[in-house]
Coordinates of C-alpha atoms and ligand atoms in Angstrom, one line a residue:
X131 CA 0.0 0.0 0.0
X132 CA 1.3 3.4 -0.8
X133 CA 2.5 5.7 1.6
X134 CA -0.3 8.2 1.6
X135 CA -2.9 5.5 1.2
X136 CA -1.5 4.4 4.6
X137 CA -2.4 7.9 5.9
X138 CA -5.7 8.0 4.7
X139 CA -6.6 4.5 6.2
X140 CA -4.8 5.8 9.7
X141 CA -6.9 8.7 9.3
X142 CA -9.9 6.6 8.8
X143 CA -9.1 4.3 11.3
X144 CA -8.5 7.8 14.0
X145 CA -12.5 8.7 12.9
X146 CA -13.1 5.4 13.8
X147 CA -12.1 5.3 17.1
X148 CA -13.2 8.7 18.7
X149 CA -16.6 8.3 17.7
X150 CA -17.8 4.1 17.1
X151 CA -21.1 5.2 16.8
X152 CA -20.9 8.3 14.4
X153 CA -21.2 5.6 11.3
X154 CA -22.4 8.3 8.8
X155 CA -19.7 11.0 9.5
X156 CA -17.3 8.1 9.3
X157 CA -18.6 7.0 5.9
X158 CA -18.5 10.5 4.6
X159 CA -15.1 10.8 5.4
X160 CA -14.8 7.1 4.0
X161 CA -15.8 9.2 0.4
X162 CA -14.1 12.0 0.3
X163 CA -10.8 10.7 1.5
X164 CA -10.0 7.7 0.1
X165 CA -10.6 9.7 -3.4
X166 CA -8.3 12.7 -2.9
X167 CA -4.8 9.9 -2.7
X168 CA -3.5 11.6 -6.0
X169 CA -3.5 14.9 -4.5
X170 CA -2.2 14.0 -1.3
X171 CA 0.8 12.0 -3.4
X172 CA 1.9 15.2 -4.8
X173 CA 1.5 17.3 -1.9
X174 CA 3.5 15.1 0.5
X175 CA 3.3 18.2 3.1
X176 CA 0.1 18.0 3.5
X177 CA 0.8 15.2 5.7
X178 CA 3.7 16.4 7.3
X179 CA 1.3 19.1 9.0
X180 CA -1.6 16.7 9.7
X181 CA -4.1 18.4 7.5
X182 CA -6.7 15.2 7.3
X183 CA -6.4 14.9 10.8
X184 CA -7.2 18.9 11.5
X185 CA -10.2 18.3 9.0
X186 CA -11.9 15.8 10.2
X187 CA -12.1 17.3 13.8
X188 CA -14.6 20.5 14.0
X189 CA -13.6 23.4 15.0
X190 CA -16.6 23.5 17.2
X191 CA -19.7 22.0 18.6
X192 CA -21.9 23.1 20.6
X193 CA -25.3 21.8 21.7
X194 CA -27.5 22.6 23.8
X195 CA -31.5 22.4 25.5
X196 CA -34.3 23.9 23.6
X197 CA -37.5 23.7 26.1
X198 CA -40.7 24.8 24.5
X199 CA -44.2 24.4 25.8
X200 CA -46.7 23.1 23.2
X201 CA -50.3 24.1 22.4
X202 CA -51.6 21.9 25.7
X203 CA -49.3 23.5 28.0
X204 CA -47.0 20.7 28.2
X205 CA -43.5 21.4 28.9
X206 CA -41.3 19.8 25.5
X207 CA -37.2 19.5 25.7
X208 CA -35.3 18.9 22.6
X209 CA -32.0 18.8 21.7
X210 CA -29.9 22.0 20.1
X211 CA -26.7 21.7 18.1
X212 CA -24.6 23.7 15.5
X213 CA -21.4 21.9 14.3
X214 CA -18.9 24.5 13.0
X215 CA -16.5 22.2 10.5
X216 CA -14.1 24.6 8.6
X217 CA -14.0 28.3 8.0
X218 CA -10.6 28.3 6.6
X219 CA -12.3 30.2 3.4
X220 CA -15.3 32.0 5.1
X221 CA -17.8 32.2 7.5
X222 CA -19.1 28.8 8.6
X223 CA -22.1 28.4 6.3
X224 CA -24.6 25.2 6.2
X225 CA -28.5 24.4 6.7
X226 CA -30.4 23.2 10.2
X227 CA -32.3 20.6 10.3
X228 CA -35.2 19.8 12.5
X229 CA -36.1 15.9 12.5
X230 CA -36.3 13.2 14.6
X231 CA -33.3 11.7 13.7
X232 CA -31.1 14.5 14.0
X233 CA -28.1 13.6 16.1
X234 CA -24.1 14.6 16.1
X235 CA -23.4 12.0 13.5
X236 CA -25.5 13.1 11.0
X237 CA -24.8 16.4 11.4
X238 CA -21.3 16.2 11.6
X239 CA -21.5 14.1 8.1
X240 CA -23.3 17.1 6.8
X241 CA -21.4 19.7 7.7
X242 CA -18.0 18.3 6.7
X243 CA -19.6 17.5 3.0
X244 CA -20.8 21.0 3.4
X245 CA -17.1 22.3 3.3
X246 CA -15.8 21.1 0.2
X247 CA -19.4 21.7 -1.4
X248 CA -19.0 25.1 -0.4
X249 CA -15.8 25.3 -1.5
X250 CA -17.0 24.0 -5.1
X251 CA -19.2 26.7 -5.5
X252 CA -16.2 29.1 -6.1
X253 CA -17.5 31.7 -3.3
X254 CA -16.0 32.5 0.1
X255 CA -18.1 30.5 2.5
X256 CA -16.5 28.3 4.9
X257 CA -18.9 24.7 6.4
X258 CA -21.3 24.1 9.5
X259 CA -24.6 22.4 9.7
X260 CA -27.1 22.3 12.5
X261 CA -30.7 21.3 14.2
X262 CA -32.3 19.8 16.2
X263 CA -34.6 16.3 17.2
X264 CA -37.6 18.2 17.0
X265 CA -40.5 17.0 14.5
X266 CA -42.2 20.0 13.3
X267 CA -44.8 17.2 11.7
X268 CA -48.2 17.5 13.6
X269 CA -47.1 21.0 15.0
X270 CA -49.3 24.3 14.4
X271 CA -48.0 27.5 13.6
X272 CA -47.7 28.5 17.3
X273 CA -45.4 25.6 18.1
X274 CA -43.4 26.1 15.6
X275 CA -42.8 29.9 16.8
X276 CA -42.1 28.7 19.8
X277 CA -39.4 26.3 19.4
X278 CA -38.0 28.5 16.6
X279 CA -37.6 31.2 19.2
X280 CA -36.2 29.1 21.8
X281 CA -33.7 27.4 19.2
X282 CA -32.5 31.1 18.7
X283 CA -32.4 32.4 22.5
X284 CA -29.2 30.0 22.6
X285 CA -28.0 29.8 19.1
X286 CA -27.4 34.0 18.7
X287 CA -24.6 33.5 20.6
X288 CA -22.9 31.3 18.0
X289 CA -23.7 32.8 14.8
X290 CA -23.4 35.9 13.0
X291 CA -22.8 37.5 9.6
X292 CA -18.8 37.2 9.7
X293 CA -19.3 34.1 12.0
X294 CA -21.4 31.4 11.1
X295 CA -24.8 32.0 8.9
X296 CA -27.2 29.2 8.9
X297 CA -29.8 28.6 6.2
X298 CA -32.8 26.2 5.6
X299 CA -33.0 22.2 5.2
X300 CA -35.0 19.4 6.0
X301 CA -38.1 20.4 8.2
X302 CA -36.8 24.4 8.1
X303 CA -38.6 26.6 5.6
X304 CA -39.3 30.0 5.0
X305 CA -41.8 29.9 7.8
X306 CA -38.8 28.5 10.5
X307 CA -36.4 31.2 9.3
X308 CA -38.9 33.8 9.3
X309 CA -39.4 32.9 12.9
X310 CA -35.8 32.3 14.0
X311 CA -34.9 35.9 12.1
X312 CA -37.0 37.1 14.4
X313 CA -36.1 36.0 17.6
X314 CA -32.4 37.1 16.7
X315 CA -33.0 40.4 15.6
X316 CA -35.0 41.1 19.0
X317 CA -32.1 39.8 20.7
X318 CA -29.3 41.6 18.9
X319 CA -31.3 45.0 18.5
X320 CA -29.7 44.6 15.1
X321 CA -30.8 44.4 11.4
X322 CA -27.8 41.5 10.7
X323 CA -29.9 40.6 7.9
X324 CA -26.9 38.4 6.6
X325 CA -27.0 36.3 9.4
X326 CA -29.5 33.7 7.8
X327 CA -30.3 32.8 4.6
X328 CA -33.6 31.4 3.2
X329 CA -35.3 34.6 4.2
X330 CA -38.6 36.0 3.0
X331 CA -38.7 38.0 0.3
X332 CA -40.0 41.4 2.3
X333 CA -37.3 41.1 4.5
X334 CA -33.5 40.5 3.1
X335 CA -34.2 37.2 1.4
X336 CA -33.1 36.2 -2.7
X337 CA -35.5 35.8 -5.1
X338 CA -34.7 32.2 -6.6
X339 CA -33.4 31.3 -3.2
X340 CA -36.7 29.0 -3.1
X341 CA -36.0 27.3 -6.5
X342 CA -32.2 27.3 -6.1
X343 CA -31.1 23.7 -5.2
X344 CA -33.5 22.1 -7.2
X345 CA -32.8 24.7 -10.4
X346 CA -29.4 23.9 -10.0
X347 CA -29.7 20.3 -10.0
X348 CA -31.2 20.3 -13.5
X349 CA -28.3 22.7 -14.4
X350 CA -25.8 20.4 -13.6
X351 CA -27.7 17.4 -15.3
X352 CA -27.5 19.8 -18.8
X353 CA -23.8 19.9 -18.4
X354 CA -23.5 16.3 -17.8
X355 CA -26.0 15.5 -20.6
X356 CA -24.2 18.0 -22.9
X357 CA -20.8 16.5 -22.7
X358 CA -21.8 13.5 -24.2
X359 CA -24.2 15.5 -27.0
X360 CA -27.4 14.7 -25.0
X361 CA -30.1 16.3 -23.3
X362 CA -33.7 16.7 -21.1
X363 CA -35.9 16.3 -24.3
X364 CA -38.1 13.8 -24.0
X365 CA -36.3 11.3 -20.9
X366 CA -38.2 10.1 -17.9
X367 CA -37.0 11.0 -14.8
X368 CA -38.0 9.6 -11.5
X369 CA -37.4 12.1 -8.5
X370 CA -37.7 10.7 -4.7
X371 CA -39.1 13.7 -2.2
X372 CA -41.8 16.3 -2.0
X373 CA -39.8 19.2 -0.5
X374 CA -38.0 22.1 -1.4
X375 CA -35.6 20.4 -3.3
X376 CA -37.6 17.3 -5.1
X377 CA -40.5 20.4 -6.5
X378 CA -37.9 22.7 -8.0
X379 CA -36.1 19.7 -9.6
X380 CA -39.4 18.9 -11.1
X381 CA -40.3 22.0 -12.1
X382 CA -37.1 22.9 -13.8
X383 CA -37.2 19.3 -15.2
X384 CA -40.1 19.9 -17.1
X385 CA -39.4 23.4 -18.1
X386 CA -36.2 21.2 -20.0
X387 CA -38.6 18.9 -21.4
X388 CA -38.2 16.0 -19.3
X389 CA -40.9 14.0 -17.8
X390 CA -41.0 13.5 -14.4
X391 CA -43.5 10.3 -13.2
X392 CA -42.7 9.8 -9.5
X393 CA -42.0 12.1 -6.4
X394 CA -42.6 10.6 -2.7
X395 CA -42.1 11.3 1.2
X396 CA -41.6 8.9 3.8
X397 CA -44.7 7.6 4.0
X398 CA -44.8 6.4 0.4
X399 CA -44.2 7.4 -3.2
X400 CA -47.1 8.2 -6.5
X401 CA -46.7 7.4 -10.0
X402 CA -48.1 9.1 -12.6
X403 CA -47.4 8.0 -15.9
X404 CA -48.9 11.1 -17.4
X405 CA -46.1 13.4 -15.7
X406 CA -46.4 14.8 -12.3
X407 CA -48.6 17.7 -12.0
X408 CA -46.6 20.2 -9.7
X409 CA -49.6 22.3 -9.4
X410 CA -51.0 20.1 -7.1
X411 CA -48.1 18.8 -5.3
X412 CA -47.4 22.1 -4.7
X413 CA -50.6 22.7 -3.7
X414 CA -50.5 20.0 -1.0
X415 CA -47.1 20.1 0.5
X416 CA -46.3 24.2 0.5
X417 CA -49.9 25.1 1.7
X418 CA -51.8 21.9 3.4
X419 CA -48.6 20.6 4.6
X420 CA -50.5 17.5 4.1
X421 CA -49.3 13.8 3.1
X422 CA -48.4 12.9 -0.8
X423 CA -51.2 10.4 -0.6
X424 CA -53.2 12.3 -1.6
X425 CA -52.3 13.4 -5.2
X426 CA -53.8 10.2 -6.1
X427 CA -56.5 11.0 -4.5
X428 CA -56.6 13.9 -6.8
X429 CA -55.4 13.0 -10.3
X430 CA -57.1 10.1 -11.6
X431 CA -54.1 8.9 -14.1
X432 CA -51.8 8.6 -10.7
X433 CA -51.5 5.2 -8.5
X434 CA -49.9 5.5 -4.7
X435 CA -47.8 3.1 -3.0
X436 CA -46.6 2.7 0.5
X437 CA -43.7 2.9 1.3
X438 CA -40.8 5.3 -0.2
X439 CA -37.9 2.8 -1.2
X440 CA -40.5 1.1 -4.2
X441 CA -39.9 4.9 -5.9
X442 CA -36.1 3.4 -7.1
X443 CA -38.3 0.3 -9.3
X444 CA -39.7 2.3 -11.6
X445 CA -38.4 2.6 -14.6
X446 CA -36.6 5.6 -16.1
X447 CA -33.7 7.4 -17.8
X448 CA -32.6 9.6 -15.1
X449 CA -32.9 9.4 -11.4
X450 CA -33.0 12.1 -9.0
X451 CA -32.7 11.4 -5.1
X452 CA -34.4 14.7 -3.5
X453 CA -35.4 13.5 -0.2
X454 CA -33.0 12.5 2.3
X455 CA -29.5 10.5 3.1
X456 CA -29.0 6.7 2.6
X457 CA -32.4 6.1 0.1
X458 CA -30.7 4.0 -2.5
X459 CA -29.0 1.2 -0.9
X460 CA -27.4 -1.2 -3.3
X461 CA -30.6 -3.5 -4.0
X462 CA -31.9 -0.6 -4.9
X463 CA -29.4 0.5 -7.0
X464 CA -28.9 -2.8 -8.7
X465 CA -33.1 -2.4 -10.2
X466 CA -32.3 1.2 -11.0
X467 CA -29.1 -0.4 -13.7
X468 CA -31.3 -3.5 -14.2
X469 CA -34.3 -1.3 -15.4
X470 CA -31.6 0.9 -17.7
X471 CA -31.0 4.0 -15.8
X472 CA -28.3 6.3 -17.6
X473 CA -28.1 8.9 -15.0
X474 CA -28.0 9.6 -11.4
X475 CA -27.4 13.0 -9.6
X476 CA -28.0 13.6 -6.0
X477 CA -30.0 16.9 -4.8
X478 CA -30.5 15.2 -1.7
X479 CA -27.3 14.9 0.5
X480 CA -25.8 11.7 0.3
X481 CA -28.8 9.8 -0.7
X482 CA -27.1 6.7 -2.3
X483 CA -24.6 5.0 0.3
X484 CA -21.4 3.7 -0.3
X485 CA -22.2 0.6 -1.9
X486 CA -24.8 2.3 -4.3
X487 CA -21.9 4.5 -5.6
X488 CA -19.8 1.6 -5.9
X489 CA -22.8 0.2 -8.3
X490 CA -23.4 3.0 -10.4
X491 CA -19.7 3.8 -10.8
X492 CA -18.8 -0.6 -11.9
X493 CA -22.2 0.1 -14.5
X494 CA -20.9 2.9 -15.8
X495 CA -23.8 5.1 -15.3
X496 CA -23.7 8.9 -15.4
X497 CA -23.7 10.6 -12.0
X498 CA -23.3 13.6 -10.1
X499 CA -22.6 13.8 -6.4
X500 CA -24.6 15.3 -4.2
X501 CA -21.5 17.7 -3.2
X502 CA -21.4 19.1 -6.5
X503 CA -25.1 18.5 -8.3
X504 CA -26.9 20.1 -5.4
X505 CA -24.5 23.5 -4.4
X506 CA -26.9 25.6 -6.0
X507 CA -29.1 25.9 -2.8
X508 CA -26.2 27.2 -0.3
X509 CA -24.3 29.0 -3.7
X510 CA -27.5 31.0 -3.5
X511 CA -27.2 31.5 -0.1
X512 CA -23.8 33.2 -0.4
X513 CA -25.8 35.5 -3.3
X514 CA -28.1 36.2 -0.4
X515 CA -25.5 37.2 1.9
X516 CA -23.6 39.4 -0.9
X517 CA -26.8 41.2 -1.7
X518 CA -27.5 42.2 1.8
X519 CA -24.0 43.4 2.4
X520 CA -24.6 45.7 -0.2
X521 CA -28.5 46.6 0.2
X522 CA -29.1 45.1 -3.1
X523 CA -32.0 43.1 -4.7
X524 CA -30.7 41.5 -8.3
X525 CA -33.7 40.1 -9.9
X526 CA -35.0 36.9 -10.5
X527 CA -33.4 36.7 -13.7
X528 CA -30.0 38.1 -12.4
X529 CA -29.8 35.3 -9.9
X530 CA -30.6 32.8 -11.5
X531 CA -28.1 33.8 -14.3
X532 CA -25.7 33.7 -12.0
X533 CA -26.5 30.3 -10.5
X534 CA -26.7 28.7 -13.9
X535 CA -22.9 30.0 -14.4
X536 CA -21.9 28.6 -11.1
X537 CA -23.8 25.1 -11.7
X538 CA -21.6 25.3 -15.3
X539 CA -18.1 26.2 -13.1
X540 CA -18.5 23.4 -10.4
X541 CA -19.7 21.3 -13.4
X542 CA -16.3 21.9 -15.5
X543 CA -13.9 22.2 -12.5
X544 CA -14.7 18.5 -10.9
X545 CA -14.9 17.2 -14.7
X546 CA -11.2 19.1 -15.2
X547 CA -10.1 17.3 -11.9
X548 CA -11.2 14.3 -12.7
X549 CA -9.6 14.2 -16.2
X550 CA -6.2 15.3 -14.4
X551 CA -6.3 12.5 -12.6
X552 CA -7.0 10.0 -14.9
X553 CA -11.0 9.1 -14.6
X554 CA -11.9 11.1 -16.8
X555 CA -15.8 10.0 -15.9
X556 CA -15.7 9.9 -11.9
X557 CA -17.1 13.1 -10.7
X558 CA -16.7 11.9 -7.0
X559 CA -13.2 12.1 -7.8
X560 CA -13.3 15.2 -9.7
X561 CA -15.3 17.1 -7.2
X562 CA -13.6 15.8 -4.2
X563 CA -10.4 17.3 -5.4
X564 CA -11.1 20.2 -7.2
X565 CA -13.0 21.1 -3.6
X566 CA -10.1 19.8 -1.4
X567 CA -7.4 21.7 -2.7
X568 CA -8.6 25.1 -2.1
X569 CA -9.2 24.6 1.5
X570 CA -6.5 22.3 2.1
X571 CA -4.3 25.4 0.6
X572 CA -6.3 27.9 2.1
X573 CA -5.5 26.1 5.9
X574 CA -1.8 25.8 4.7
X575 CA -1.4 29.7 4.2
X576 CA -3.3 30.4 7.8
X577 CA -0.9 27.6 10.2
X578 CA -2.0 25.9 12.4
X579 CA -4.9 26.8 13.6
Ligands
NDP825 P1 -37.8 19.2 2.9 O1 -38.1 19.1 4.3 O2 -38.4 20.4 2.2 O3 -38.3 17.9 2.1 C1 -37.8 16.7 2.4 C2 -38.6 15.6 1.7 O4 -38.0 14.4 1.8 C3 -40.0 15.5 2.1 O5 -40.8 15.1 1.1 C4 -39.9 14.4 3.2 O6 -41.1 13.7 3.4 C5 -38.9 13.5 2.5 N1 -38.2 12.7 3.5 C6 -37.6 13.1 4.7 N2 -37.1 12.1 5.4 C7 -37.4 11.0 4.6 C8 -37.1 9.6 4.8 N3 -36.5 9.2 5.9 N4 -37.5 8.8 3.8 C9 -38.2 9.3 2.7 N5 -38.5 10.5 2.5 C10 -38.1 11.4 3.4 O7 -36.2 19.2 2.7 P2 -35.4 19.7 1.4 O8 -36.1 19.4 0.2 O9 -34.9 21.0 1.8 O10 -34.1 18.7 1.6 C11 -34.1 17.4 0.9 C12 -32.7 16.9 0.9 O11 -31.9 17.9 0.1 C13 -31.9 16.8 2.2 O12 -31.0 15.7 2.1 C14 -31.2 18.1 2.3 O13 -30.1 18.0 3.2 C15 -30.8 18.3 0.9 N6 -30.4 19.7 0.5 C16 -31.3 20.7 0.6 C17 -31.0 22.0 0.2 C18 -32.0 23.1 0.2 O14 -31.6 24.1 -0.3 N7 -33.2 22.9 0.8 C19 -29.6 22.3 -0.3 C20 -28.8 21.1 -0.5 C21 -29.2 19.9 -0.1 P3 -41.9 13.9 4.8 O15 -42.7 15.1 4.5 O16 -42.7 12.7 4.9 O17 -40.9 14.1 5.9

């Protein structure tokens, strides 16, 4: 075994150690490390300063109680936590997340893929990610405002414009960072507007902000499509999720001529051979809140099934995980190649697991990681954070110019990495390392710190 794929597996093995039970962060750092070997061959110093180990340790965590009292009176404690990763190039930047299964390990996988994403985006934001256990399922408005506004009577004291600027994900909308904005402005008796991103549009927030990870997605699917003289036209694409991310895929998806038959959440998935109808999807999950049941229930040509992994059988050209980590295991991915998928890229983060990848890369299928195919949401973010800086609005169309160049960049960058390299194809490899050397350089020039 080479020398520096000794270091990796010591590294690996370190991870291992300190936290047994953290199996996620351990397989994220499973991904990115055992791909960046070239690059750590040629820069034997890297090494000699024990950079992997200083990146695989945060910089900080903290968490902490959030008591709230629900709608009956009853007295509800969750759990609080912000994981700063890296701000070697810029402010700690990355999404919260409130769901049951938030815990360290997840959140600590997220926010160390959100480094090198953030670094692929080609803007100066550095990585963090944090949440909490609680389920806004079930909860009315008032609950919500609640927790939101105890979340933030702890976290102001972590965050800031120049600090760390937390954003959206799973279970935190514009109505949760609405809320949380609040709470933190009335405790700063400041108008940091570029302290959070995701905001409303009255106050601070981007106009395609909302449609940005999902837009991007599709942006980065053209480039891949491109490159090998194809395109959108006419494919069928299945897309897993009902959220932010799964309706703007869609929706862009279309608008490329694509059609999309399938989107799901965890209770179960609907197929509509017809092409999805976002109208009413949108119409159910962005104002009922309600289940995706019950588009069937609604538009006759669709059937539902239970359960959300039976999403991955249906046949198609492209598939497009938007809901959450770990949804294509490697049965799955095995019908996906069977039924003569050509392309997979990732707006959800990490939703195909080791094994999967393994699958798609032996079958030669297309894909984009999630690191790179879904950066458009937080590369927004950072457009957010510029225009308040500068008490700017760009328009819709100015953004989402913008975002389409930045999709392109990240696009040709990871495919220029991985071509140095000598996979020409593996865009894991490519994106891994065109996002690894600018931090690892940018940590270089600042010692150790
Ligand atoms: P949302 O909360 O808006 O939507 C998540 C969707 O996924 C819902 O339909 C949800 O269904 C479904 N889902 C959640 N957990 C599961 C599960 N265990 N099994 C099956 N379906 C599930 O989140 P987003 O759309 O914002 O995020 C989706 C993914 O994209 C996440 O991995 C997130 O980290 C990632 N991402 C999001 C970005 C953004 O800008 N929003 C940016 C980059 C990545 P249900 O309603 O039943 O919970």
């Amino acid at each position: 075994m080479s020398d520096m794929k000794q270091y990796v597996n010591d590294v690996l093995e370190l991870v291992k150690r300190r936290d047994p039970d953290q199996v996620e962060f351990q397989n994220t750092v499973k991904e990115v490390l055992t791909t960046i070997v070239p690059v750590l061959e040629s820069n034997p110093k890297y090494k000699e300063v024990k950079l992997l180990e200083r990146m695989v340790e945060p910089e900080r965590v903290v968490t902490f109680r959030v008591p709230w009292q629900d709608d009956k009176g009853e007295i509800q404690i969750n759990r609080g936590y912000r994981v700063q990763m890296n701000s070697a190039i810029g402010p700690y930047k990355g999404g919260l997340r409130f769901h049951p299964s938030v815990n360290l390990s997840i959140l600590k996988f997220l926010a160390f893929e959100q480094v090198f994403k953030n670094s692929l985006t080609g803007l100066p934001i550095g990585g963090g990610k944090g949440g909490s256990d609680f389920d806004p399922k079930g909860k009315s408005d008032n609950e919500v405002m609640r927790f939101c506004q105890s979340f933030m009577t702890e976290l102001y004291r972590h965050i800031g414009p120049h600090t760390d600027v937390p954003a959206g994900d799973i279970g935190v909308g514009g109505r949760e960072i609405g809320f949380l904005y609040g709470q933190y402005k009335r405790i700063r008796d400041a108008y940091d507007d570029a302290v959070l991103t995701g905001k409303g549009l009255t106050y601070g927030g981007s106009l395609t902000r909302t449609e940005a990870t999902g837009y991007g997605l599709l942006y980065f699917v053209k480039n891949m499509l491109a490159d090998k003289g194809d395109s959108l036209q006419g494919k069928t694409v299945v897309v897993s999720g009902a959220g932010n991310v799964a309706i703007y895929a869609i929706q862009k998806a279309q608008e490329f001529g694509a059609k999309v038959v399938t989107c799901s959440d965890s209770n179960g998935y609907v197929y509509d051979p017809n092409g999805i109808n976002l109208d009413v999807v949108k119409q159910i999950k962005e104002v009922e809140r309600g289940r995706i049941k019950e588009y069937a229930a609604r538009v006759p040509s669709a059937e539902y099934h239970e359960g959300c992994k039976g999403v991955w059988t249906v046949k198609c050209d492209i598939a497009l995980p938007c809901a959450t980590q770990s949804e294509i295991d490697l049965e799955s991915a095995k019908i996906l190649v069977n039924n003569g998928v050509k392309l997979i890229a990732e707006g959800a983060n990490m939703p195909s697991t080791l094994e999967a990848i393994d699958h798609y890369q032996k079958s030669k299928i297309m894909f984009g990681p999630a690191k790179a195919a879904n950066a458009g949401g937080v590369a927004t973010s950072a457009l957010e954070m510029s225009q308040n800086s500068m008490r700017l609005s760009w328009t819709f169309e100015e953004v989402d110019k913008k975002l389409e160049g930045i999709m392109t960049n990240i696009y040709k960058n990871a495919k220029a990495c991985a071509e140095k390299y000598g996979d020409p194809d593996n865009l894991v490899m490519g994106a891994n390392i065109s996002a690894f050397i600018k931090v690892a350089n940018a940590m270089m020039a600042q010692g150790l710190v």
